[in-house]
Coordinates of C-alpha atoms and ligand atoms in Angstrom, one line a residue:
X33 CA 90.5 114.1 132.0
X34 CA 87.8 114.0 134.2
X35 CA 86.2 111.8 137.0
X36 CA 82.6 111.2 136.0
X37 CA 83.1 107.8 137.6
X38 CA 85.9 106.9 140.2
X39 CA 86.5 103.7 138.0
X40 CA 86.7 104.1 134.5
X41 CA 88.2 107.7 133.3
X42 CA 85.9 110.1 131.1
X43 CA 87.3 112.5 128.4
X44 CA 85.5 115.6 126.6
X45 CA 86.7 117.0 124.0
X46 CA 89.7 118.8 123.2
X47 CA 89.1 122.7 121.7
X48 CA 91.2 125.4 122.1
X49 CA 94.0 124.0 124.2
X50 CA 91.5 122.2 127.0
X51 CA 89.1 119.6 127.9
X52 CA 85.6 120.8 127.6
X53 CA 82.2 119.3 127.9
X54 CA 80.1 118.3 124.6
X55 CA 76.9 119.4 123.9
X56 CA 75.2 116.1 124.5
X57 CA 75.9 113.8 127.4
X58 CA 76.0 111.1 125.3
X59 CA 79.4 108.9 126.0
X60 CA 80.9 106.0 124.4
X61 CA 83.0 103.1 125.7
X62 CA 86.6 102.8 125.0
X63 CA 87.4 98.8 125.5
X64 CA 90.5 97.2 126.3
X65 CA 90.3 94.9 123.7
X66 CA 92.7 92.1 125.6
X67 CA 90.4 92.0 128.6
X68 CA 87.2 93.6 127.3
X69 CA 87.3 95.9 129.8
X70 CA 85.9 99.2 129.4
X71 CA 89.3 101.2 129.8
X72 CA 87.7 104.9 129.5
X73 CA 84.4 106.7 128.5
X74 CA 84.8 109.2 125.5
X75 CA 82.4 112.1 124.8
X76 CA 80.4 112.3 121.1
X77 CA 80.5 114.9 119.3
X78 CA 77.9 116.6 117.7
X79 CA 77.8 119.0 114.5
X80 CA 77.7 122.4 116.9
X81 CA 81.2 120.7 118.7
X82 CA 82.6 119.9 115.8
X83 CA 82.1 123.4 114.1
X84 CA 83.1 124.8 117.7
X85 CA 86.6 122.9 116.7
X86 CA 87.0 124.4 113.5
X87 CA 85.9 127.7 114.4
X88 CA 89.0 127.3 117.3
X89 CA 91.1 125.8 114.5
X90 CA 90.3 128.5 112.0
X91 CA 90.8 131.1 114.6
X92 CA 94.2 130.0 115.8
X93 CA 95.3 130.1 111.9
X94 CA 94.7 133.5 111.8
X95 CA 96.0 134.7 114.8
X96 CA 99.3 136.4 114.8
X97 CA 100.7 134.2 117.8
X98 CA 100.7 131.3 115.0
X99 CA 100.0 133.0 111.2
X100 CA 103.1 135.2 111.7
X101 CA 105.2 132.8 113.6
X102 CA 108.6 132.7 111.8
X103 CA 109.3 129.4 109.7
X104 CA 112.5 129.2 112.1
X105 CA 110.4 130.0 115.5
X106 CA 108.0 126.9 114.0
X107 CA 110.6 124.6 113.4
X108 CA 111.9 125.4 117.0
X109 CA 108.8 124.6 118.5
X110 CA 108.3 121.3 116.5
X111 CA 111.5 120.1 117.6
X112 CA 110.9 120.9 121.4
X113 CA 107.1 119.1 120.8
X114 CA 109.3 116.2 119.4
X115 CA 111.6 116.6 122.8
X116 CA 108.4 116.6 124.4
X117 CA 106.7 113.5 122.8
X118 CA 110.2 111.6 123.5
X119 CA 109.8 112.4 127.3
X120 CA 106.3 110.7 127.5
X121 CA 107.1 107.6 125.1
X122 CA 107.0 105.2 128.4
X123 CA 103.6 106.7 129.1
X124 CA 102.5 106.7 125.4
X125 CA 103.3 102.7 125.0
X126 CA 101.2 102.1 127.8
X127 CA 98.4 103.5 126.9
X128 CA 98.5 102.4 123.3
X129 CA 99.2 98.8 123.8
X130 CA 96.0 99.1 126.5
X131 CA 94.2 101.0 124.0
X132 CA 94.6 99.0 121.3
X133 CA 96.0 95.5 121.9
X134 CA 99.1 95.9 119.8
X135 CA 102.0 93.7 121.5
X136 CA 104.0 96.1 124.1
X137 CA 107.3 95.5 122.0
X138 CA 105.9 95.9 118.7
X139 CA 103.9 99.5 120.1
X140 CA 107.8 100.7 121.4
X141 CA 109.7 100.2 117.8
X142 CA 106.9 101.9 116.3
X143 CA 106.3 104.5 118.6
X144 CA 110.0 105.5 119.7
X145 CA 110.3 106.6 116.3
X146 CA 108.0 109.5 115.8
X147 CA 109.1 112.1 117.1
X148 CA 111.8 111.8 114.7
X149 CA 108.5 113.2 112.4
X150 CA 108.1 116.3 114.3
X151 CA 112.0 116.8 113.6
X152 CA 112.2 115.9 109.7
X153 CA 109.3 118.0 108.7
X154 CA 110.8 121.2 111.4
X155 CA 113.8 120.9 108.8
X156 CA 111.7 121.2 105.9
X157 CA 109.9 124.0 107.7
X158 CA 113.3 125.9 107.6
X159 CA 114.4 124.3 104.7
X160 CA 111.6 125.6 102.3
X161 CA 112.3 128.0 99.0
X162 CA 109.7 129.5 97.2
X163 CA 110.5 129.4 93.7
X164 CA 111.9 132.2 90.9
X165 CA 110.5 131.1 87.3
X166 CA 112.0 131.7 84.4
X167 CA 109.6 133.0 82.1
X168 CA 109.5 135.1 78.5
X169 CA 109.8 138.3 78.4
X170 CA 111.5 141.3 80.8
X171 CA 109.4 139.7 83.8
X172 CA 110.7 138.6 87.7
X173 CA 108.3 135.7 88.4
X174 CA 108.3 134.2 91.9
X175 CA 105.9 132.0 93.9
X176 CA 104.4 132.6 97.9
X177 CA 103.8 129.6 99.4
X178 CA 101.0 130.0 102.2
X179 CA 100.2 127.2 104.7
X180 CA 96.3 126.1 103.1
X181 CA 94.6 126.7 106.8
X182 CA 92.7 124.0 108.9
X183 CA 93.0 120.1 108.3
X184 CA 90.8 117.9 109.1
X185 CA 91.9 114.6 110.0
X186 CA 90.1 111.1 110.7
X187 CA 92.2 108.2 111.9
X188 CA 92.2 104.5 112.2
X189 CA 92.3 102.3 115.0
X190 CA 95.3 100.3 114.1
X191 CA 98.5 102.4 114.5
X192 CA 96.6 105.1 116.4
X193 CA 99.4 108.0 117.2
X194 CA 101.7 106.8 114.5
X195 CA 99.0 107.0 112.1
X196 CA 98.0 110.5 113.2
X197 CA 101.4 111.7 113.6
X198 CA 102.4 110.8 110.4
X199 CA 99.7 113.8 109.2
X200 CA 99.9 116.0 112.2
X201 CA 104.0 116.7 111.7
X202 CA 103.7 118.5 108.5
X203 CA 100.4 119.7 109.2
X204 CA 102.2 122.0 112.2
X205 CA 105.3 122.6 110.5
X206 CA 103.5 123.8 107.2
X207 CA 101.8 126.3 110.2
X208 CA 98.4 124.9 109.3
X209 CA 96.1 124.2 112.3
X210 CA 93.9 121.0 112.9
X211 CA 91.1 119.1 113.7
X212 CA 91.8 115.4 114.6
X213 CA 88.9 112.5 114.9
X214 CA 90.2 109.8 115.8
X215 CA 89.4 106.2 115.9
X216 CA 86.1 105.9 118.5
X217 CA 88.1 102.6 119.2
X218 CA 91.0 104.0 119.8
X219 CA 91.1 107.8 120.8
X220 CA 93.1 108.4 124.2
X221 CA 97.1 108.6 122.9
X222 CA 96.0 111.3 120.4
X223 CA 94.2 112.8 123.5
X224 CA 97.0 112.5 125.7
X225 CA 99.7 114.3 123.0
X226 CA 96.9 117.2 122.4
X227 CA 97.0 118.5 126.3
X228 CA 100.7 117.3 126.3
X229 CA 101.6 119.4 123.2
X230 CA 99.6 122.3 124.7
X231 CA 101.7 122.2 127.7
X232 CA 104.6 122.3 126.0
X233 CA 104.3 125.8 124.0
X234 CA 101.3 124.7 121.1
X235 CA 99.3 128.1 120.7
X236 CA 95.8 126.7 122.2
X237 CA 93.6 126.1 118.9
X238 CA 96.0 124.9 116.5
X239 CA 95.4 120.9 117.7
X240 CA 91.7 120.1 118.2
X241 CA 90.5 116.5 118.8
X242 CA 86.6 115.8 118.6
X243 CA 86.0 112.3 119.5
X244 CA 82.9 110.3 118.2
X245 CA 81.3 107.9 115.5
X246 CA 82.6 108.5 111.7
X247 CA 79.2 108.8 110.2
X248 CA 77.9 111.7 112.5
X249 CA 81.0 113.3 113.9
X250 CA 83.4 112.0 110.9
X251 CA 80.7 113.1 108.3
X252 CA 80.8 116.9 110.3
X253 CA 84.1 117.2 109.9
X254 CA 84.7 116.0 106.2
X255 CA 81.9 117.7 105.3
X256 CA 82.7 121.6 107.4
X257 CA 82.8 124.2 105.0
X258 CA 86.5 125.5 107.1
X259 CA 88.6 122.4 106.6
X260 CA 90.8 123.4 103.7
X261 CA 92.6 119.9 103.3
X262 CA 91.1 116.6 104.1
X263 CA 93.0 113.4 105.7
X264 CA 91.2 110.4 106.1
X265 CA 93.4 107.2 107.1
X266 CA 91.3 104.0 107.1
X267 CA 88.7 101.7 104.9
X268 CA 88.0 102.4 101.4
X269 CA 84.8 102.8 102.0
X270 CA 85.3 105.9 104.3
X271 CA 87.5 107.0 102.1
X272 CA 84.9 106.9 99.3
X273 CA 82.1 108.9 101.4
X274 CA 84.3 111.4 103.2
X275 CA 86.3 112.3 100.0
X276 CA 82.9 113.3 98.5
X277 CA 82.0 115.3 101.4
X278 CA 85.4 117.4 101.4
X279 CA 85.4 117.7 97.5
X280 CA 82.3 119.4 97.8
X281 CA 83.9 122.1 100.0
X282 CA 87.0 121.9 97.0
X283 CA 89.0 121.1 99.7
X284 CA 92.7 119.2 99.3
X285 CA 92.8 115.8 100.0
X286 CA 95.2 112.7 101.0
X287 CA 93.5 109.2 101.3
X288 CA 95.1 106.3 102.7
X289 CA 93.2 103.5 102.3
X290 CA 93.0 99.8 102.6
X291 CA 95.5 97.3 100.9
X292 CA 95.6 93.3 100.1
X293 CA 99.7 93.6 99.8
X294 CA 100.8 91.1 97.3
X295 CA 104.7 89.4 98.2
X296 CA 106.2 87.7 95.5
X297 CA 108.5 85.0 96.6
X298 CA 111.0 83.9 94.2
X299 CA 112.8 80.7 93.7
X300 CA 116.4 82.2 94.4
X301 CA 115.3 83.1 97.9
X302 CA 116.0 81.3 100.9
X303 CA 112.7 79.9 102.1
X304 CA 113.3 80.0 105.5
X305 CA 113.8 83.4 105.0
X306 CA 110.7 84.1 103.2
X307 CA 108.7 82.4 105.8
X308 CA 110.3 84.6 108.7
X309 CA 109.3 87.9 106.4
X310 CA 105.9 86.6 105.6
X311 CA 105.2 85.9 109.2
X312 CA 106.2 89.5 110.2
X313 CA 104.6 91.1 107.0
X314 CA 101.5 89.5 107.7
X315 CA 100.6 88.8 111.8
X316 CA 102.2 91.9 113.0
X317 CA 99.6 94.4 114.8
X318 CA 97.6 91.1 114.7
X319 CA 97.5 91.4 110.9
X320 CA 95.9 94.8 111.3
X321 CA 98.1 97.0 109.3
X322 CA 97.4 98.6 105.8
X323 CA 100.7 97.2 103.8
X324 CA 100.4 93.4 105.9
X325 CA 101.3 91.4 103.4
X326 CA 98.2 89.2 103.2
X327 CA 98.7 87.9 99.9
X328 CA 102.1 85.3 99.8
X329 CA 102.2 84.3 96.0
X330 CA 105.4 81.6 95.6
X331 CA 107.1 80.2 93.0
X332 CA 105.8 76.1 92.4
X333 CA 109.2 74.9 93.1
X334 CA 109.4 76.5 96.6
X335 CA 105.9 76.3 97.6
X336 CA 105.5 73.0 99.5
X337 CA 107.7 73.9 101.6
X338 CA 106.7 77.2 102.2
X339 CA 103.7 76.8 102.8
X340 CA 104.3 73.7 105.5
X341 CA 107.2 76.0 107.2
X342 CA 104.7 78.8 107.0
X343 CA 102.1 77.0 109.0
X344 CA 104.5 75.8 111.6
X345 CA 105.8 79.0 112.5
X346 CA 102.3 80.4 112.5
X347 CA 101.7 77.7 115.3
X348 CA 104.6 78.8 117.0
X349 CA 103.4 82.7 117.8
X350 CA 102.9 83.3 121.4
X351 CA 99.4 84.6 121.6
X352 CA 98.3 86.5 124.7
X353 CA 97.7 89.8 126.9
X354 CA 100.2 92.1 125.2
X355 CA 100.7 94.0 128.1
X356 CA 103.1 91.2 128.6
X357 CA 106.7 91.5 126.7
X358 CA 106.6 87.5 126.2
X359 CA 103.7 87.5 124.0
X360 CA 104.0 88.1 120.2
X361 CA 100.1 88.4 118.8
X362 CA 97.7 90.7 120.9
X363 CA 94.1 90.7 120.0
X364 CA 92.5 92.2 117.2
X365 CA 90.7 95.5 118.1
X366 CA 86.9 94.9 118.5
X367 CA 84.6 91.6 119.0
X368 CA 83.1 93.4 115.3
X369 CA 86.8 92.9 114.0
X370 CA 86.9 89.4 115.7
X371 CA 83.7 88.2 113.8
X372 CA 84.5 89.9 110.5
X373 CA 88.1 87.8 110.4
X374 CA 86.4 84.3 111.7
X375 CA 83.9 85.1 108.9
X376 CA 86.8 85.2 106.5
X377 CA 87.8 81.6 107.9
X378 CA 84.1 80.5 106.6
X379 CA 84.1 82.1 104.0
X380 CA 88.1 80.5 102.8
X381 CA 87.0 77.3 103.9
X382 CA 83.6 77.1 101.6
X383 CA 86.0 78.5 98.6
X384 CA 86.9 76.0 96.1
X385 CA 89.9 73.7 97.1
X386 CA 91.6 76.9 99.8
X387 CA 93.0 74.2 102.3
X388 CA 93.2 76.1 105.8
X389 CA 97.1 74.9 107.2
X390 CA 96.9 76.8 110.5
X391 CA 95.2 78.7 113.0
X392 CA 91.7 80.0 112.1
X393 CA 90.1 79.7 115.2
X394 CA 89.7 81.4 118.5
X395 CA 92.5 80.5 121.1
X396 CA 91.5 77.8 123.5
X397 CA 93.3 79.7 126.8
X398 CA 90.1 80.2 128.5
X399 CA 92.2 83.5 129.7
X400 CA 91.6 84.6 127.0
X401 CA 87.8 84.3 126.5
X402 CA 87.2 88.1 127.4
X403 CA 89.6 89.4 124.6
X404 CA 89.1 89.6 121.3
X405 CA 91.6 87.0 119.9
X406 CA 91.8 85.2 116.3
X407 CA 95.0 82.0 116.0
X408 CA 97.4 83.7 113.1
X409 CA 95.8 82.0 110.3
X410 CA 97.3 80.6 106.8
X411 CA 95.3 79.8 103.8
X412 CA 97.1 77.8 101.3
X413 CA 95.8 77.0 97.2
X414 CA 94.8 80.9 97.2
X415 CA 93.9 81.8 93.4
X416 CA 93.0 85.0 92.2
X417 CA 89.0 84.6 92.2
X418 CA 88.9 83.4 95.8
X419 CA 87.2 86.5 97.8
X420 CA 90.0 85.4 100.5
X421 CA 92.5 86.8 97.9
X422 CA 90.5 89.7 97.1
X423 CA 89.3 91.2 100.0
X424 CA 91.0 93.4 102.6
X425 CA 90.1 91.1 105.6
X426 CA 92.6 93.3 108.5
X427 CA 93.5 90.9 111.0
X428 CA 96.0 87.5 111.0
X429 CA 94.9 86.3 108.2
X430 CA 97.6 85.3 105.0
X431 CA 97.0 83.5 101.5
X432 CA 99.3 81.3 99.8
X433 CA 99.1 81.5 96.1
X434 CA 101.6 78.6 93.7
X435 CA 103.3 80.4 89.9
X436 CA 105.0 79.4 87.5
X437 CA 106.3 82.7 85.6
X438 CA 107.7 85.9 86.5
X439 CA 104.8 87.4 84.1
X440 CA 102.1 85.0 86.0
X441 CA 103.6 86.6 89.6
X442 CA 103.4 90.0 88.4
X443 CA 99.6 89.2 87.3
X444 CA 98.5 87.9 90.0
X445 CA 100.1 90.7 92.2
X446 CA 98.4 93.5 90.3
X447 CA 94.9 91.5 90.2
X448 CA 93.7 93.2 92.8
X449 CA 91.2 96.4 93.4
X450 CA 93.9 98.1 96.6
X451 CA 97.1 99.6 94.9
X452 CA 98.6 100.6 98.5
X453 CA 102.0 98.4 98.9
X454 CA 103.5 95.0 97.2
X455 CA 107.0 93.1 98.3
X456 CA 109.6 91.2 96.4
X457 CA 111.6 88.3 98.0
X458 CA 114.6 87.5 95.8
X459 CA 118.7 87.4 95.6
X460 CA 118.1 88.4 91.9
X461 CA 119.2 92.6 91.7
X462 CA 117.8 92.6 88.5
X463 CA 114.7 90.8 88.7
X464 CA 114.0 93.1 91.9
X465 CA 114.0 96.4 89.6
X466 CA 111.8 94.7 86.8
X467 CA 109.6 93.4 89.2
X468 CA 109.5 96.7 91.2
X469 CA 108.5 98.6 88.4
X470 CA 105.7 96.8 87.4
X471 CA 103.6 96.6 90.5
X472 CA 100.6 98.7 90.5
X473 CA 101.3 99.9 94.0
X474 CA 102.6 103.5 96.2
X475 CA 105.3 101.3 98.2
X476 CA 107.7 98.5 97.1
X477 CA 109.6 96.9 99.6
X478 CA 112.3 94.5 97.9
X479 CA 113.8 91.7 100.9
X480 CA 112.1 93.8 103.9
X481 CA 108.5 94.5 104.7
X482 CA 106.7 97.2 107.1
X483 CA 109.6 100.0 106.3
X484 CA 108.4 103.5 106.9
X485 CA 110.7 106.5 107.1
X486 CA 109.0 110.2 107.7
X487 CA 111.4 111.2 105.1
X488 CA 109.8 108.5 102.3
X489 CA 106.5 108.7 100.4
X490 CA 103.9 106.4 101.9
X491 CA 100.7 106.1 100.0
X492 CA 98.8 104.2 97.0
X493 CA 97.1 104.3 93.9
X494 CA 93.3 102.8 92.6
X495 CA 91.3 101.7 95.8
X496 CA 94.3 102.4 97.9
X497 CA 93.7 106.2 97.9
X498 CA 94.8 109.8 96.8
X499 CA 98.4 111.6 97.6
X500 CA 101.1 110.9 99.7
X501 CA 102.2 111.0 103.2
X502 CA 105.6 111.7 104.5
X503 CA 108.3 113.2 102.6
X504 CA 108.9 116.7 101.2
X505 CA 105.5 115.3 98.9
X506 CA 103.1 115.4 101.9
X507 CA 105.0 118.4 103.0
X508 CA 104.5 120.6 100.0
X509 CA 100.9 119.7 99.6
X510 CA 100.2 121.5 103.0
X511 CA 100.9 125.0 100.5
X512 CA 98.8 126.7 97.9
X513 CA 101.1 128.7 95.6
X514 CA 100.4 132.6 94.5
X515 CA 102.2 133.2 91.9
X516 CA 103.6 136.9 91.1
X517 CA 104.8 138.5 88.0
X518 CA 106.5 141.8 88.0
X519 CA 106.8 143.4 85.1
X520 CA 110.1 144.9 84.8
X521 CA 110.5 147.2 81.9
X522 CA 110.7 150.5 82.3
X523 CA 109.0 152.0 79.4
X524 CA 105.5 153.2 79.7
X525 CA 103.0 151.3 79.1
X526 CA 99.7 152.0 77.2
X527 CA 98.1 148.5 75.9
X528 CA 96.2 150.5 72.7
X529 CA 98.9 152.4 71.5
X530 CA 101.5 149.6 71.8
X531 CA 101.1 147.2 68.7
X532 CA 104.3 145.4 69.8
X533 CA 102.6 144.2 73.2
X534 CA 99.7 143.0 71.6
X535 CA 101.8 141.0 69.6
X536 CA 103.0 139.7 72.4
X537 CA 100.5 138.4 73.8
X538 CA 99.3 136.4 71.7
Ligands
NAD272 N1 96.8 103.4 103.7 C1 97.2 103.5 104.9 O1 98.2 104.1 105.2 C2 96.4 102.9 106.0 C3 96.9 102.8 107.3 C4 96.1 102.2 108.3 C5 94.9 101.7 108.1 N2 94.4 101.8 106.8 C6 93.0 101.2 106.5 O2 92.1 101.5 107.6 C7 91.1 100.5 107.7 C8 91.0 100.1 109.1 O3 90.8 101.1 110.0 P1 89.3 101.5 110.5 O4 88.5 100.2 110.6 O5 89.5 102.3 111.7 O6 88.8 102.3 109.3 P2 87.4 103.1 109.1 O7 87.3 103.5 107.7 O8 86.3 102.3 109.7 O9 87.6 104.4 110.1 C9 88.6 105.3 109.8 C10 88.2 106.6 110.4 O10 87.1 107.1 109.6 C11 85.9 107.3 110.4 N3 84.8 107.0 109.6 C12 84.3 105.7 109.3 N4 83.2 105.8 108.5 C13 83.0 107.1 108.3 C14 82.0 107.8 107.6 N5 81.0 107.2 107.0 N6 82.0 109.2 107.6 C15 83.0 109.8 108.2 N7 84.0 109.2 108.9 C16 84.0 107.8 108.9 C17 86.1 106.5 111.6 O11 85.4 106.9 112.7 C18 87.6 106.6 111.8 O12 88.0 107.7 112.5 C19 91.7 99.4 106.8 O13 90.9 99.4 105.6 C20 93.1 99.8 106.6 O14 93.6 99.2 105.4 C21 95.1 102.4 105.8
LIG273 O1 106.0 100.6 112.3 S1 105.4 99.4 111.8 O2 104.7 98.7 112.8 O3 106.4 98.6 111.1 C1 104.3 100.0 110.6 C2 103.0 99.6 110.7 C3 102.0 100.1 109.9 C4 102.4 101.0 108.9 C5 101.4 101.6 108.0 O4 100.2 101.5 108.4 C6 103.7 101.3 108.8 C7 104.7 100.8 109.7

């Protein structure tokens, strides 16, 4: 980090294990989005940086320090980056929660568990077999897996390091390299593990962050003819642009995209249950989360109450700075993301017969004023054709939706353009299976919500995105195969003489 102002702290970018200075001077503001205080100054990053990252990335690759480090030696590494990480979580909340407004306690349970990434995907780095394939004939067939090279990867600004980690663990343990945008909202704890990493042991090269906008310094990367595999984590949208970009190149590609999670409470639930899940699927990380379940859809015979216990707990969320442990809702990111979420408010309120039960405004704590907070917010009399049902709106925002049947619930669940995640709330084993089944989604969480495990698949189908994350899944599809067949009869061999093999062949 440098000190281009005494005040506010300026980064370059991050190439070949150091700060160093962009090509332009141009800089953009980080903000504290509880204060709206500019928290740091960020470089942008232009095509010649970004191909200077790449060029690092695709360099360190090759090198022997990294190409012909042993599985084992990797996995060692990894787990000492994980030690590493673990040493620095105090220092990593901080910045986070100041970064990005999530609630100090909520940015400690999610961050205290990644190293534990770095360490599952180190065991699968040991752990991996290439294949022998049993095919016809007097033939040894075996595969070589080889790492596929650089990885680009573009992040969000909701769960910033978790987000990134999630990709970056099998990235290094697969003994690619990387390239990381991140968020321009949201980029200093993926700074701050880069040079910490570095420290630690990381050959320089192999983690490169370029900071800037997505359509310039985004569009660079997606679009570099030396990223092998793309990762984009954010809107659908993005998704959309980047993933043509990359598939140009014929480069892999994982997409996780946006999500409208559907919960379907059932009647042989406890409702005061339901309403203490709905609350944390939905208003956590200020409703900024991917898999928030945004969508509550409840039997008729339940609903009323629900939906008035619903409202009342919504009420009861302690909004404020989240630097503070007491408080329970930070802000949302951005004034942009502020505006976009009241505009869902108008937009509910002008739908035909949505009735808004809580929240929906700005809080009244003039303290509060500079921030960028939204009241947790419940819309109740949700049907399918409402845009408030339809449409990612990413902040603490939740429908309420009344049915009859099973068969309706499942309907209204899967009448949706996002395929990322859906929940089931019900006492009922079987029901849970059926119901699991049949939801067009990546994730299913059945009584629970939020759940993610680095050993897990995490990812969705239709609008949702492309491939999975975590797992052996995201592991494996860091690899291209080569397959070899040896040809292990002894007899000479002389293709126009030998009838027999032609025979064979076909
Ligand atoms: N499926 C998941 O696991 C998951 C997890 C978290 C967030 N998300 C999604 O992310 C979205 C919110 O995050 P966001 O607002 O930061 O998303 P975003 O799409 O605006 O940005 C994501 C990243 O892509 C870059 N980007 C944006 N437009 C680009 C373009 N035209 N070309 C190249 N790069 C571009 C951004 O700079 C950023 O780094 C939501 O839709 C949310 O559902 C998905
Ligand atoms: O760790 S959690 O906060 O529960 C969490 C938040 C978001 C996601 C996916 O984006 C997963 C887990």
């Amino acid at each position: 980090m440098s000190a281009a102002n005494a005040r506010v702290p300026f980064h370059g970018l991050f190439i070949d294990g150091k700060e160093v200075p962009a090509t332009s001077d141009e800089r953009l503001d980080v903000l504290n989005p509880a204060t709206g205080e500019v928290l740091a100054r960020i470089s942008h990053a232009s095509d010649a940086d970004v191909d200077r990252a790449v060029r690092s990335a695709g360099a360190a690759f090759e090198a022997k320090e990294w190409a012909s480090m042993s599985n084992r030696t990797r996995a060692k590494l990894i787990n000492k980056l994980a030690d590493v990480f673990e040493a620095h979580l105090e220092e990593m909340f901080t910045l986070e929660t100041a970064n990005n407004g999530r609630s100090v306690n909520e940015t400690r349970a999610q961050i205290s568990r990644l190293p534990d990434f770095f360490r599952y995907n180190a065991g699968l780095a040991i752990a991996r077999r290439d294949a022998v394939i049993p095919v016809d004939g007097n033939y040894l067939n075996y595969t070589i897996r080889t790492p596929v090279g650089v990885v680009g990867n573009s992040t969000p600004f909701n769960h910033p390091l978790m987000i990134m980690v999630k990709s970056l663990a099998p990235t290094l343990a697969s003994g690619c390299t990387t390239v990381v945008k991140p968020s321009e909202y949201t980029p200093l704890t993926t700074l701050r593990l880069a040079q910490l990493f570095v420290d630690a042991g990381l050959p320089p090269g192999v983690f490169n962050v370029v900071t800037g906008l997505g359509p310039t310094t985004g569009k660079a990367l997606a679009s570099h003819r030396g990223i092998a595999k793309w990762v984009l984590t954010g809107g659908t949208e993005a998704g959309r642009i980047t993933g043509a970009l990359a598939g140009g190149n014929f480069a892999h590609q994982t997409q996780e995209l946006g999500g409208k999670t559907p919960v379907l409470v059932f009647d042989d639930f406890d409702v005061d249950q339901a309403v203490n899940y709905a609350a944390f699927g939905a208003f956590i990380g200020a409703g900024q989360t991917c898999i928030c379940g945004s969508r509550q859809i409840v039997h008729e015979s339940i609903y009323d109450e629900f939906v008035a216990k619903l409202a009342e707990k919504a009420k009861t969320i302690r909004i404020g700075n989240p630097v503070d442990p007491s408080v329970q809702l930070g802000p949302v990111v951005s004034r942009r993301q502020q505006n976009r979420v009241l505009e869902y408010v108008r937009i509910g309120l002008e739908e035909d017969k949505a009735r808004l039960v809580a929240g929906g405004r700005v809080p009244a704590d003039p303290s509060l004023a500079d921030g960028f907070f939204v009241e947790p917010t419940v819309f109740a009399d949700v049907t399918p054709r409402m845009r408030i049902f339809q449409e990612e709106v990413f902040g603490p925002f939740v429908s309420v939706s009344r049915f009859a049947t099973e068969e309706e619930a499942i309907a209204m669940a899967n009448d949706s353009p996002f395929g990322l995640a859906g929940a089931i709330r019900t006492s009922n084993v079987t029901r849970a299976h059926r119901v699991a089944a049949r939801l067009k989604c990546g994730i299913v969480w059945v009584n629970d919500h939020h759940r993610l495990d680095p050993a897990s698949p995490w990812g969705g189908v239709k609008d949702s995105g492309i491939g999975r994350e975590c797992g052996t899944e995201s592991f494996d599809q860091h690899f291209e195969t080569k397959s070899v067949m040896v040809r292990l009869d002894e007899a000479p061999f002389d293709w126009y003489q030998d009838t027999a093999n032609q025979r064979r062949l076909n």
